[in-house]
Short mmCIF file of C-alpha atoms in Angstrom, two decimals:
data_model
loop_
_atom_site.label_atom_id
_atom_site.label_comp_id
_atom_site.label_asym_id
_atom_site.label_seq_id
_atom_site.Cartn_x
_atom_site.Cartn_y
_atom_site.Cartn_z
CA HIS A 264 -10.65 -6.50 -1.09
CA PRO A 265 -7.18 -7.51 0.31
CA LEU A 266 -7.49 -11.16 -0.31
CA VAL A 267 -8.08 -12.80 -3.79
CA THR A 268 -8.81 -16.56 -4.21
CA ILE A 269 -6.60 -17.84 -7.08
CA ASP A 270 -7.71 -20.97 -9.00
CA LYS A 271 -5.19 -23.46 -10.22
CA MET A 272 -5.02 -22.13 -13.83
CA SER A 273 -4.61 -18.66 -12.77
CA ARG A 274 -1.92 -19.38 -10.36
CA ALA A 275 -0.10 -21.18 -13.13
CA ARG A 276 -0.46 -18.16 -15.52
CA CYS A 277 0.66 -15.78 -12.71
CA ASN A 278 3.74 -18.13 -11.88
CA ALA A 279 4.70 -18.10 -15.48
CA LEU A 280 4.64 -14.38 -15.71
CA ILE A 281 6.66 -14.16 -12.40
CA GLU A 282 9.16 -16.57 -14.01
CA GLN A 283 9.48 -14.33 -16.99
CA VAL A 284 9.94 -11.10 -14.74
CA ASP A 285 12.72 -13.11 -13.05
CA LEU A 286 14.30 -13.97 -16.44
CA GLU A 287 14.11 -10.33 -17.42
CA THR A 288 15.65 -8.86 -14.40
CA THR A 289 18.63 -11.25 -14.69
CA HIS A 290 19.13 -10.74 -18.35
CA PRO A 291 22.31 -8.83 -19.28
CA ASN A 292 20.30 -6.41 -21.36
CA ALA A 293 17.22 -6.09 -18.91
CA THR A 294 14.74 -3.51 -19.81
CA PRO A 295 12.62 -2.19 -17.03
CA LEU A 296 9.74 -1.37 -19.38
CA ILE A 297 9.31 -5.21 -20.16
CA VAL A 298 9.26 -5.95 -16.36
CA MET A 299 6.69 -3.12 -15.87
CA HIS A 300 4.49 -4.70 -18.59
CA LEU A 301 4.82 -8.13 -17.11
CA PHE A 302 3.83 -6.82 -13.66
CA SER A 303 0.68 -5.14 -15.34
CA ALA A 304 -0.28 -8.43 -16.89
CA ILE A 305 0.01 -10.05 -13.42
CA LEU A 306 -2.19 -7.28 -11.88
CA LEU A 307 -4.82 -7.50 -14.65
CA LEU A 308 -5.00 -11.39 -14.14
CA LEU A 309 -5.51 -10.77 -10.41
CA TYR A 310 -7.94 -7.93 -10.84
CA ARG A 311 -10.16 -10.29 -12.92
CA LEU A 312 -10.25 -12.58 -9.96
CA MET A 313 -11.45 -9.95 -7.44
CA PRO A 314 -14.84 -10.53 -6.05
CA THR A 315 -17.59 -8.13 -7.28
CA ARG A 316 -18.72 -5.74 -4.80
CA LYS A 317 -22.24 -6.10 -3.57
CA ASN A 318 -22.42 -2.76 -1.81
CA ASP A 319 -21.26 -0.50 -4.67
CA HIS A 320 -21.96 3.02 -3.29
CA LEU A 321 -20.49 5.04 -6.00
CA SER A 322 -22.83 7.10 -8.26
CA ASP A 323 -21.89 7.44 -11.99
CA ASP A 324 -20.46 10.95 -11.40
CA GLN A 325 -18.46 9.68 -8.39
CA ARG A 326 -17.15 6.70 -10.49
CA ARG A 327 -16.05 8.98 -13.25
CA THR A 328 -14.27 11.28 -10.59
CA PHE A 329 -12.56 8.20 -9.26
CA ASN A 330 -11.51 6.92 -12.56
CA ALA A 331 -10.20 10.31 -13.63
CA PHE A 332 -8.38 10.43 -10.34
CA LEU A 333 -6.52 7.14 -11.04
CA THR A 334 -5.82 8.19 -14.59
CA LEU A 335 -4.28 11.46 -13.35
CA LEU A 336 -2.38 9.62 -10.67
CA ASN A 337 -0.85 7.20 -13.11
CA THR A 338 0.17 9.99 -15.54
CA ASN A 339 1.25 12.75 -13.23
CA PRO A 340 4.95 12.98 -12.35
CA ARG A 341 5.61 11.29 -9.01
CA GLN A 342 6.80 14.62 -7.48
CA ILE A 343 3.26 15.50 -6.72
CA ARG A 344 1.97 13.79 -3.77
CA GLU A 345 -0.58 16.26 -2.31
CA ALA A 346 -4.16 15.19 -2.56
CA THR A 347 -5.37 18.76 -2.88
CA TRP A 348 -3.44 19.17 -6.18
CA PHE A 349 -5.42 16.20 -7.49
CA ALA A 350 -8.65 17.59 -6.25
CA ASP A 351 -8.10 20.93 -7.84
CA HIS A 352 -7.17 19.34 -11.08
CA LEU A 353 -10.42 17.16 -10.90
CA ASN A 354 -12.51 20.27 -10.04
CA THR A 355 -13.68 18.84 -6.82
CA THR A 356 -12.93 19.24 -3.16
CA TYR A 357 -10.37 17.47 -1.11
CA LYS A 358 -13.15 16.26 1.16
CA THR A 359 -15.26 14.82 -1.90
CA LEU A 360 -12.24 13.19 -3.30
CA ASN A 361 -11.40 11.48 0.02
CA LYS A 362 -14.98 10.40 0.34
CA ILE A 363 -15.05 8.86 -3.04
CA CYS A 364 -11.63 7.08 -2.48
CA LYS A 365 -12.74 5.66 0.90
CA LEU A 366 -15.91 4.39 -0.73
CA GLU A 367 -14.15 2.66 -3.63
CA ALA A 368 -10.68 1.65 -2.25
CA GLY A 369 -11.14 1.90 1.37
CA MET A 370 -8.23 4.37 1.58
CA THR A 371 -8.02 8.12 1.46
CA ALA A 372 -6.63 9.91 -1.68
CA LYS A 373 -3.27 10.62 0.10
CA GLN A 374 -2.96 6.97 0.96
CA LEU A 375 -3.47 6.03 -2.64
CA ILE A 376 -1.12 8.59 -3.73
CA ASP A 377 1.48 7.37 -1.32
CA SER A 378 0.80 3.71 -2.04
CA LEU A 379 1.60 4.34 -5.74
CA ALA A 380 4.57 6.39 -5.10
CA VAL A 381 6.11 3.90 -2.76
CA MET A 382 5.41 1.04 -5.19
CA GLU A 383 7.13 3.13 -7.99
CA ILE A 384 10.05 3.81 -5.67
CA LYS A 385 10.36 0.15 -4.82
CA ARG A 386 10.34 -0.76 -8.55
CA ASN A 387 13.21 1.65 -9.34
CA LEU A 388 15.26 0.43 -6.35
CA VAL A 389 15.03 -3.12 -7.36
CA ILE A 390 14.52 -3.34 -11.17
CA ALA A 391 16.26 -0.17 -12.30
CA ARG A 392 18.71 -0.14 -9.42
CA VAL A 393 18.55 3.49 -9.21
CA SER A 394 20.71 5.13 -6.49
CA VAL A 395 18.98 6.41 -3.33
CA LYS A 396 20.23 9.87 -3.95
CA ARG A 397 19.08 10.08 -7.52
CA LEU A 398 15.79 8.57 -6.74
CA ALA A 399 15.07 11.08 -3.84
CA PHE A 400 15.63 13.88 -6.25
CA ASP A 401 13.62 12.07 -9.18
CA SER A 402 10.71 11.61 -6.73
CA GLY A 403 10.53 15.36 -5.86
CA PHE A 404 12.42 15.37 -2.43
CA ASP A 405 14.67 18.33 -1.90
CA ASP A 406 16.61 16.43 0.69
CA VAL A 407 17.71 12.82 0.82
CA SER A 408 16.96 12.48 4.48
CA ASN A 409 13.24 13.49 3.87
CA PHE A 410 13.01 10.87 1.16
CA ILE A 411 14.56 8.14 3.40
CA LYS A 412 12.03 9.02 6.31
CA TYR A 413 9.14 8.90 3.87
CA PHE A 414 10.15 5.70 2.51
CA LYS A 415 10.82 4.14 5.95
CA LYS A 416 7.41 5.42 7.29
CA HIS A 417 5.72 3.57 4.55
CA THR A 418 7.68 0.39 4.35
CA GLY A 419 9.61 -0.08 7.78
CA LYS A 420 12.86 -0.12 5.95
CA THR A 421 15.24 2.50 4.56
CA PRO A 422 15.69 2.46 0.79
CA SER A 423 19.26 0.98 1.01
CA GLN A 424 17.86 -1.88 3.30
CA PHE A 425 15.05 -2.58 0.89
CA GLN A 426 17.53 -2.53 -2.10
CA LYS A 427 19.94 -4.82 -0.54
CA ARG A 428 17.29 -7.27 0.49
CA TYR A 429 15.83 -7.60 -2.97
CA SER A 430 18.74 -7.17 -5.18
#
């Protein structure tokens, strides 16, 4: 669900965490790990507020596959962005993985992979202030121009534009 209704208390808690993120990013000895955990806390608070799904179409096996996909997605190096690689490692087919992802998240496996990769790139651009060239190679791109095209395709901005806007 793209929209979440936030009650007054939850909004206050999220705002307090956002203030902590702001304080940490401006601290002279800022630590990206602290910021990452603060963002995780915000996401967990918001996840709790998400409406329950009335039309849950996943079987227990499909749910296990989806959860295993998310785990693998969060633990694999960001250089791997092919959904077929994930399907192979989950002992399923690309088509089955896509079906499960569409049922559960409303997105294909590739869209979920790209979404997480772009989020990680954004975080590194703004919080860790990594250079575009270094980030391109760290993200598994052989060529900086391909990295820029990939990022612009997903955000509408070049990495440098995004970094300048949020720095």
